[in-house]
CSV table of C-alpha atoms in Angstrom, one decimal:
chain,number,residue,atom,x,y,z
A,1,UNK,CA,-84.6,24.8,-109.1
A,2,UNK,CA,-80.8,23.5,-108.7
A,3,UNK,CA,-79.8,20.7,-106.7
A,4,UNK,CA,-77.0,21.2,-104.5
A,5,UNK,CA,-75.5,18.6,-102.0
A,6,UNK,CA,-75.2,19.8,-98.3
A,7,UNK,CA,-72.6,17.0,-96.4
A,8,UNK,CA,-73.3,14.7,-99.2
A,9,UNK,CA,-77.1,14.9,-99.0
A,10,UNK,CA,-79.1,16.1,-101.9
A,11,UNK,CA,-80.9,19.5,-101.1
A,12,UNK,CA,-83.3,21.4,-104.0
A,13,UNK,CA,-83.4,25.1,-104.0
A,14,UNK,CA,-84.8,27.8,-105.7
A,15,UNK,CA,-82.8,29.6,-108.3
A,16,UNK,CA,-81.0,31.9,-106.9
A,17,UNK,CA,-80.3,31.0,-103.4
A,18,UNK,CA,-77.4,32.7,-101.4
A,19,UNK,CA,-75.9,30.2,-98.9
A,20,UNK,CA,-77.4,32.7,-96.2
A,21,UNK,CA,-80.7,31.9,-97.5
A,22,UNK,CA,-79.8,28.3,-97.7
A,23,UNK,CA,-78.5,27.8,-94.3
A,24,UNK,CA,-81.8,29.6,-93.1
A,25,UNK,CA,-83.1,27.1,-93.7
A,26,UNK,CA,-80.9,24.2,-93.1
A,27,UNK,CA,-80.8,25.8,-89.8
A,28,UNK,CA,-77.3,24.4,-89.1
A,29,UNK,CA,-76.2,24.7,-85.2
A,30,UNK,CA,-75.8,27.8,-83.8
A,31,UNK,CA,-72.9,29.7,-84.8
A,32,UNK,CA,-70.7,27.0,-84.2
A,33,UNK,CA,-69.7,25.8,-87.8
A,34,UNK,CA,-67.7,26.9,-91.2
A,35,UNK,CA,-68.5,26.3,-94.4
A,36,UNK,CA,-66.5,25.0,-97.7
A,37,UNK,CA,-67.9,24.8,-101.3
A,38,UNK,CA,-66.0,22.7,-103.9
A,39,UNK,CA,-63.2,22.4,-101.3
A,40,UNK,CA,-62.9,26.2,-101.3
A,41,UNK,CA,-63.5,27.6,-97.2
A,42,UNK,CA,-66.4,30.5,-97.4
A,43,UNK,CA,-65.9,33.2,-94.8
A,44,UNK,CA,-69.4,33.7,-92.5
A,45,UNK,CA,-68.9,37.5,-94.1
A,46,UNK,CA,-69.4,36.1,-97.7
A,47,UNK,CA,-72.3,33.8,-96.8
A,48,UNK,CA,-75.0,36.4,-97.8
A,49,UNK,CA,-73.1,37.7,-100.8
A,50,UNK,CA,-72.5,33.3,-102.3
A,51,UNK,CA,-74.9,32.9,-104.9
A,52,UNK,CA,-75.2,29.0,-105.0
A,53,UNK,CA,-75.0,27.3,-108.2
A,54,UNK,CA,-76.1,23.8,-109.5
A,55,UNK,CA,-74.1,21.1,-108.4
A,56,UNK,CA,-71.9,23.0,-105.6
A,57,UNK,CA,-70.8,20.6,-103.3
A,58,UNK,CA,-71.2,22.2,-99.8
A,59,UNK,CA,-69.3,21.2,-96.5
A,60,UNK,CA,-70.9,22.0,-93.2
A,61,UNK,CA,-68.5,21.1,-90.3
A,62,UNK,CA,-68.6,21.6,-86.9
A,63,UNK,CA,-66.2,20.8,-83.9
A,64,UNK,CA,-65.0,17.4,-83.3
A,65,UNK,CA,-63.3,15.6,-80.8
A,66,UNK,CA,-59.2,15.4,-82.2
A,67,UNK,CA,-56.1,13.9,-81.4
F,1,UNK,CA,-43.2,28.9,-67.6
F,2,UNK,CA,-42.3,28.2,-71.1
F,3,UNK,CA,-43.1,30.3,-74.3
F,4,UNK,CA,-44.7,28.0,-77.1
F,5,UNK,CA,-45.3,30.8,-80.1
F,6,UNK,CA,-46.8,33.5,-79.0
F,7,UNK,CA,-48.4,31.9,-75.3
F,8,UNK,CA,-47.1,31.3,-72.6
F,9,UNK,CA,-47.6,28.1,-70.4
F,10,UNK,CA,-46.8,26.2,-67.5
F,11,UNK,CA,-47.4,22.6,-68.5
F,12,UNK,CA,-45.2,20.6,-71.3
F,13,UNK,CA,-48.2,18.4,-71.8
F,14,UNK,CA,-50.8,18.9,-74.8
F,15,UNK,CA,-53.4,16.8,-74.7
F,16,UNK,CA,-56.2,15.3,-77.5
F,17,UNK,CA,-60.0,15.3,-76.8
F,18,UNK,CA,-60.4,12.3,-78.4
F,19,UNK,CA,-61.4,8.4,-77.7
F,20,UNK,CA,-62.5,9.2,-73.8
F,21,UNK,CA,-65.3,7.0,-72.7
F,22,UNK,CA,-67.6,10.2,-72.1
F,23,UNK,CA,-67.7,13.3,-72.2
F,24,UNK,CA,-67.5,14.1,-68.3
F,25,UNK,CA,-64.4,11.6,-68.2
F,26,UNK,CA,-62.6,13.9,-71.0
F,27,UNK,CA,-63.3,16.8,-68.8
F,28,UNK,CA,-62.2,15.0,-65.9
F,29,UNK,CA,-59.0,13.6,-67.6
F,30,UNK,CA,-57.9,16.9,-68.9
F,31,UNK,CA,-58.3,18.7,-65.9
F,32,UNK,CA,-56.0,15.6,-64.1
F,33,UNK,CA,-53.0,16.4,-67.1
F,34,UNK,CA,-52.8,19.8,-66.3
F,35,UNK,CA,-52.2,20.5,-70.2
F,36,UNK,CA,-52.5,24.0,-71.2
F,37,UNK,CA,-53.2,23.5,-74.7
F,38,UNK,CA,-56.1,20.6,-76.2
F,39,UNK,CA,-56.1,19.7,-79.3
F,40,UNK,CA,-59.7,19.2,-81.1
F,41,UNK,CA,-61.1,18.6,-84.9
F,42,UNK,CA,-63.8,19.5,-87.7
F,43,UNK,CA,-66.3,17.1,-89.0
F,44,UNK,CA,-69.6,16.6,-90.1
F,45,UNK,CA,-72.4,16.9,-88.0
F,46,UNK,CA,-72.9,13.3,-86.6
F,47,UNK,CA,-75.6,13.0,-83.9
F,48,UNK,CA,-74.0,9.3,-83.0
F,49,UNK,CA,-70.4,10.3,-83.3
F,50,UNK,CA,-70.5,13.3,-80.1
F,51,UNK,CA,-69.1,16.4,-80.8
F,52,UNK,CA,-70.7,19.5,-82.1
F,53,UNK,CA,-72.3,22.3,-80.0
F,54,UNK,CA,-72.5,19.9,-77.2
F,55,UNK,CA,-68.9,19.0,-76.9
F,56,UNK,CA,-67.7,22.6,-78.0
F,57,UNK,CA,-69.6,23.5,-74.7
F,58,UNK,CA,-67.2,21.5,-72.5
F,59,UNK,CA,-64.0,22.4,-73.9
F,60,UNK,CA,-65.2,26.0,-73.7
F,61,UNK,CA,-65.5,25.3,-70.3
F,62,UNK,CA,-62.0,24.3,-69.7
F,63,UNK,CA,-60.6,27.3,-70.9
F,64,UNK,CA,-57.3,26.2,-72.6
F,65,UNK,CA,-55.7,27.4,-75.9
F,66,UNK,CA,-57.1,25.0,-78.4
F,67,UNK,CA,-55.0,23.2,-80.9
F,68,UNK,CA,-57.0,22.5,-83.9
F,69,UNK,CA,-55.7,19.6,-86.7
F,70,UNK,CA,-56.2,19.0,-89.8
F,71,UNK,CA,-56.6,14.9,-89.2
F,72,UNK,CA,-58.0,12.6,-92.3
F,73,UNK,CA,-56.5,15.0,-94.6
F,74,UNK,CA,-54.8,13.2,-97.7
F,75,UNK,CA,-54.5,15.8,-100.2
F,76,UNK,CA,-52.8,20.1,-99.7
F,77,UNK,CA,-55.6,21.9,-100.4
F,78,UNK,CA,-58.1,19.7,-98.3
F,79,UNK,CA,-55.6,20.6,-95.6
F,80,UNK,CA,-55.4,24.2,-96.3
F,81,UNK,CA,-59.4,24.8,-96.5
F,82,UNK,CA,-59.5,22.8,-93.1
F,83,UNK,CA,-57.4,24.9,-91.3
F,84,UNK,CA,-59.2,28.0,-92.9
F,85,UNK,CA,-62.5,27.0,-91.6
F,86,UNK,CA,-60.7,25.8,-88.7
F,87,UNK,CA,-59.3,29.3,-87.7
F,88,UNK,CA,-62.8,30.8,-88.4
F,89,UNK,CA,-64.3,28.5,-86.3
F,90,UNK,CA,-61.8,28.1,-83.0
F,91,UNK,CA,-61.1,31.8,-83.6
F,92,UNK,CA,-57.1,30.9,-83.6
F,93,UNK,CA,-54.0,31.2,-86.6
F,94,UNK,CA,-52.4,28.1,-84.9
F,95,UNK,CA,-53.0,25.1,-86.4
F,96,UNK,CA,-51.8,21.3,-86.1
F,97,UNK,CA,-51.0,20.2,-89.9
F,98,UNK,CA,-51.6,16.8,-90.7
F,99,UNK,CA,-51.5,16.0,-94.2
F,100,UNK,CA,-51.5,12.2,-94.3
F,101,UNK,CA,-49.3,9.7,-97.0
F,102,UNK,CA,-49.9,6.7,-96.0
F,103,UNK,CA,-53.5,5.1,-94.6
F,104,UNK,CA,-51.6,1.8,-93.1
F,105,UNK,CA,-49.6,3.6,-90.7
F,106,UNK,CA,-51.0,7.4,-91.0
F,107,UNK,CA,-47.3,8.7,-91.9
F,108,UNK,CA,-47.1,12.3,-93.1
F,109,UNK,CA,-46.7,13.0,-96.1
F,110,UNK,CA,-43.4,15.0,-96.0
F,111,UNK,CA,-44.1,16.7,-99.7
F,112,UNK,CA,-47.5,17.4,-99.0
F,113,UNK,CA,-46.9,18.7,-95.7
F,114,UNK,CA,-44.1,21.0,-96.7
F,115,UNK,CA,-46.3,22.8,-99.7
F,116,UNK,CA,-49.2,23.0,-97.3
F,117,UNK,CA,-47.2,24.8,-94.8
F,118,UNK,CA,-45.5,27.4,-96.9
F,119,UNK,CA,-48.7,28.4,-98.1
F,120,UNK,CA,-50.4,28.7,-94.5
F,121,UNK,CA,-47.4,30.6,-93.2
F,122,UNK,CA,-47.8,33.0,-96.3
F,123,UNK,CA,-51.9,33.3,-94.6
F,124,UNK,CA,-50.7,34.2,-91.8
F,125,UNK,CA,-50.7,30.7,-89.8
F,126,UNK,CA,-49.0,29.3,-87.2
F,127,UNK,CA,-48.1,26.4,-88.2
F,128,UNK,CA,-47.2,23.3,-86.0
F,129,UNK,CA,-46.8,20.6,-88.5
F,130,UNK,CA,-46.6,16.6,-87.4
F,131,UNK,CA,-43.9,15.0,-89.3
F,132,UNK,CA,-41.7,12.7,-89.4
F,133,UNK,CA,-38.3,12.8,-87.5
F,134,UNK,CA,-36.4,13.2,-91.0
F,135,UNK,CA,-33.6,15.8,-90.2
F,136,UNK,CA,-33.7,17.3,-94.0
F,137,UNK,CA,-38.0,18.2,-93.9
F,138,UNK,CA,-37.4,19.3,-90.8
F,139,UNK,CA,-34.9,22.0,-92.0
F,140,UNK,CA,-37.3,22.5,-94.7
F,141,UNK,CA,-40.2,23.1,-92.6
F,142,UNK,CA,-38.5,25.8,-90.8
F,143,UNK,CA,-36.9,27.6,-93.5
F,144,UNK,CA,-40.5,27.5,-94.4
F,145,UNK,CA,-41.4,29.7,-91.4
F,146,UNK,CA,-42.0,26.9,-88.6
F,147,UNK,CA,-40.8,28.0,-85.6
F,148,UNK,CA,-42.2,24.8,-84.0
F,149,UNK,CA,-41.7,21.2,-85.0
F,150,UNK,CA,-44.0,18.1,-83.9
F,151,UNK,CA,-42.3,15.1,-85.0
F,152,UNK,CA,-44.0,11.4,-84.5
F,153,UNK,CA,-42.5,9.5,-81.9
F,154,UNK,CA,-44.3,6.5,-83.3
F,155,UNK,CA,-47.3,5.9,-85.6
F,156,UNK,CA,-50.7,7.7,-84.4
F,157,UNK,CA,-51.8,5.8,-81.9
F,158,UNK,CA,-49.1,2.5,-81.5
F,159,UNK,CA,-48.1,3.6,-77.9
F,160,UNK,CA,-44.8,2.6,-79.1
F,161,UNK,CA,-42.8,5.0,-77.7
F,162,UNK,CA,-40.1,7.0,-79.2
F,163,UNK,CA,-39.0,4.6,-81.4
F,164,UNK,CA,-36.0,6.3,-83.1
F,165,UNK,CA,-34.3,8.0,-80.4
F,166,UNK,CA,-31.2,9.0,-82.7
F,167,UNK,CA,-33.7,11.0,-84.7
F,168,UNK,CA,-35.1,12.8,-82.3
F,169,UNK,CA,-31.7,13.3,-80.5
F,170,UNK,CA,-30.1,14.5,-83.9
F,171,UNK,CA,-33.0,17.2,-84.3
F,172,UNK,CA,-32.9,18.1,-80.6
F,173,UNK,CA,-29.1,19.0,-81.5
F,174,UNK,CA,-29.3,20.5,-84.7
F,175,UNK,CA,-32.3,22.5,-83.7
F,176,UNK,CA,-31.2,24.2,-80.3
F,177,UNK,CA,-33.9,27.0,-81.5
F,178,UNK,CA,-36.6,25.3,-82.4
F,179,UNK,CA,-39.7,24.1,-80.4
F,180,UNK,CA,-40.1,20.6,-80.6
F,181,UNK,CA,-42.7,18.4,-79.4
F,182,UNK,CA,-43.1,15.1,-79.5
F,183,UNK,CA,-46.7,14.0,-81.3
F,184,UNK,CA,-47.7,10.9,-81.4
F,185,UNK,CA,-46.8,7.4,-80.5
F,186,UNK,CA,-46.6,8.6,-76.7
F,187,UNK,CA,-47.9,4.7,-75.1
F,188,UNK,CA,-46.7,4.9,-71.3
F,189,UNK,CA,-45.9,7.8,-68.8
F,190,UNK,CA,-42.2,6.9,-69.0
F,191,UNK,CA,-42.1,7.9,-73.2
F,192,UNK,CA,-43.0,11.0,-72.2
F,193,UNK,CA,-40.2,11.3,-69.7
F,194,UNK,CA,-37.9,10.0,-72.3
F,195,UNK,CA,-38.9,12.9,-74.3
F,196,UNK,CA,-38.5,15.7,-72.3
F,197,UNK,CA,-35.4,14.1,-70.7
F,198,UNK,CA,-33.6,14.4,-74.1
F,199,UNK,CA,-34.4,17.7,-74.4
F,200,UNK,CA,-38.1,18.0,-76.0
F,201,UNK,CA,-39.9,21.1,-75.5
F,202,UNK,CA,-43.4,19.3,-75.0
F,203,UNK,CA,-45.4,16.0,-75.9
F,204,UNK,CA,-48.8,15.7,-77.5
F,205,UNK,CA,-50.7,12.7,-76.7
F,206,UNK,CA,-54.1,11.4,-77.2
F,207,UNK,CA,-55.0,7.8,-77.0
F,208,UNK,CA,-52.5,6.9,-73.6
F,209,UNK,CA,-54.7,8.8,-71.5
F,210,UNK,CA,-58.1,8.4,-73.0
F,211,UNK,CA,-58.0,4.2,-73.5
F,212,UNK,CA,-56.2,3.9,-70.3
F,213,UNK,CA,-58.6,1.7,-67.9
F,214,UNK,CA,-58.4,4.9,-65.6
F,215,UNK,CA,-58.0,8.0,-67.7
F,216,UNK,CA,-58.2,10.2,-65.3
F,217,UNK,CA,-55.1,8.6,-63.0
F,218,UNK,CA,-53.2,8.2,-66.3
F,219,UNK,CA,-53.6,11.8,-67.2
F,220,UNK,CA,-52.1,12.8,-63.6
F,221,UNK,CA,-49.1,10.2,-64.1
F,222,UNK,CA,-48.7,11.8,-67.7
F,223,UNK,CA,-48.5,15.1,-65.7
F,224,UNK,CA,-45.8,14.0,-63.3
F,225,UNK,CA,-43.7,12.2,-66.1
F,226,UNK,CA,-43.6,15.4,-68.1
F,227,UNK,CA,-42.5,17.4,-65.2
F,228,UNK,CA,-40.3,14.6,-63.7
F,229,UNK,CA,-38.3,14.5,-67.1
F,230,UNK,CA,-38.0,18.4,-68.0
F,231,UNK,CA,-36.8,18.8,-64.4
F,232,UNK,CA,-34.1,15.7,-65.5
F,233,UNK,CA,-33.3,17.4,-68.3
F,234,UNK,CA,-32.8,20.7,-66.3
F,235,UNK,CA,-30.9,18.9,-63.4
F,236,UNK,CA,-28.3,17.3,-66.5
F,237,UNK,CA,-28.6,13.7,-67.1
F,238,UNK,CA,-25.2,11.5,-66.4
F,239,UNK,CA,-23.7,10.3,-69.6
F,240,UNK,CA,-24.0,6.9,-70.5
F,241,UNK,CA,-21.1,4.7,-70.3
F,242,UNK,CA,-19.3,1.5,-71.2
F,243,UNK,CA,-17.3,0.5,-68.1
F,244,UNK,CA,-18.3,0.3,-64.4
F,245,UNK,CA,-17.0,2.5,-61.9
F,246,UNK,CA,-18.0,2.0,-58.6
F,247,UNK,CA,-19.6,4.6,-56.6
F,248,UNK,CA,-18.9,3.1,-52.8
F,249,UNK,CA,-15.3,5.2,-51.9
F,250,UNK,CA,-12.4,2.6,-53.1
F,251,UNK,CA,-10.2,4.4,-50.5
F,252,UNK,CA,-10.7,2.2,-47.0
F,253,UNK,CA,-12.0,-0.7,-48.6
F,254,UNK,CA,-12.0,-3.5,-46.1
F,255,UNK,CA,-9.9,-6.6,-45.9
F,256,UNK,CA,-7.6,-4.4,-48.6
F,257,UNK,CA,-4.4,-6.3,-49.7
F,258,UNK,CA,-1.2,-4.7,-50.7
């Protein structure tokens, strides 16, 4: 198992997830968000091919209102 | 019509979604503006905060180009991953480029902001940065790659107004090229006016229109000030000056003495 944090919320996985796998099921909103891990953005395209490791700090945003 | 980048559009107006009192009023009040472009955000998933697929659904709806920003940002590279997930998400290379100095009065960090946009440009961005009215980063900024400028006319939110009109006048002048918009500060209708009177190409506001008692009349006043003032500017505003001088005819004045 690793433990990853999704928006600052622990999550357990198996070892090895892909962030595909991992967002199946999270079941995040629609299509309507991007993803960073440790600060760095992760196109949708790489989301099956992003092994997830221990620790990874995952950032799921989605729009917002903005000034 | 004006040309701002690559789009062309009718209004001078940009408008935030933020701050409305609901959602239906933000439709309602950005309709009223007539703004072509809205400028919107990424967060977290909040369920009490609005936004998400909900909120993404009525902007959709309005069909305007969408401005996203890179707001809360502190540090380069949270600014640059933003406005990469940001251009993945809004499907768009513009982006608004806040990378924030100072938490008392949100004032960009001019260092920051510079880095953040040469490497955004090099990515293939369009970047609209929101700065301060500093005459030497704004040089910087475009020999960076900026073709459009958004300096503050106050802090984020103040509805101070324009607050050093010699700034902005000096990079009006020294920047007959550039696209320049007013961002921030915008309080009152007649701000705006001020703004495009002197030249401005545009003025982004948020919070005048959405904490306004009646948002939706304050986002058509907004409308007619921005159009009342580019028309001034157009039409060649009188220069100031010192001494009076009467405009009555002198010639025929009544009860005249030798």
């Amino acid at each position: 198992m690793i433990t990853v944090w999704l928006n600052s919320e622990q999550k357990q996985l198996e070892d090895p997830t892909c962030l595909a796998e991992a967002l199946a099921r999270w079941q995040p909103p629609g299509e309507g968000f991007a993803i960073a891990i440790n600060e760095v953005f992760v196109p949708r395209a790489n989301y099956a091919a992003t092994q997830l490791r221990d620790g990874d700090q995952i950032e799921l945003l989605v729009p917002m209102q903005g000034g | 019509m004006w040309q701002l980048a690559d789009q062309s559009l009718e209004s001078r107006l940009l408008i935030g979604s933020a701050l409305y009192p609901s959602p239906s009023i933000m439709q309602d009040a950005i309709r009223a503006s007539g703004a072509g472009v809205v400028t919107l955000s990424l967060r977290r998933q909040n369920p009490g905060a609005g936004g998400g697929n909900d909120f993404w659904a009525l902007l959709r709806e309005l069909d305007l180009h969408l401005l996203p920003n890179t707001a809360g940002c502190h540090s380069v590279k949270e600014a640059i991953t933003t406005a990469q997930m940001a251009r993945e998400l809004f499907d768009t290379r513009w982006i608004k480029l806040e990378v924030i100095g100072d938490e008392y009065n949100l004032q960009p960090d001019p260092f920051g902001l510079l880095e953040a946009t040469r490497e955004l440009i090099s990515q293939g961005f369009e970047v609209l940065p929101y700065c301060t009215d500093d005459l030497v980063l704004c040089e910087k900024l475009v020999d960076a790659g900026c073709r459009i400028l958004m300096p503050w006319g106050a802090p984020i939110g103040t509805g101070k107004g324009l607050i050093n009109p010699y700034a902005l006048n000096t990079l009006r002048q020294r920047m007959p090229d550039i696209t320049l918009i007013v961002d921030a500060g915008i309080g009152a209708p007649s701000h705006a006016a001020q703004a495009l009177e002197m030249g401005y190409d545009g003025v982004l506001l948020n919070t005048a229109v959405a904490q306004a008692s009646d948002p939706v009349a304050m986002a058509t006043a907004f409308k007619h000030a921005v159009s009342a003032g580019r028309l001034a500017y157009e039409a060649g505003v009188m220069p100031a000056r010192d001494m009076a001088q009467p405009s009555t005819p002198v010639l025929g004045t009544p009860f005249w003495k030798p």
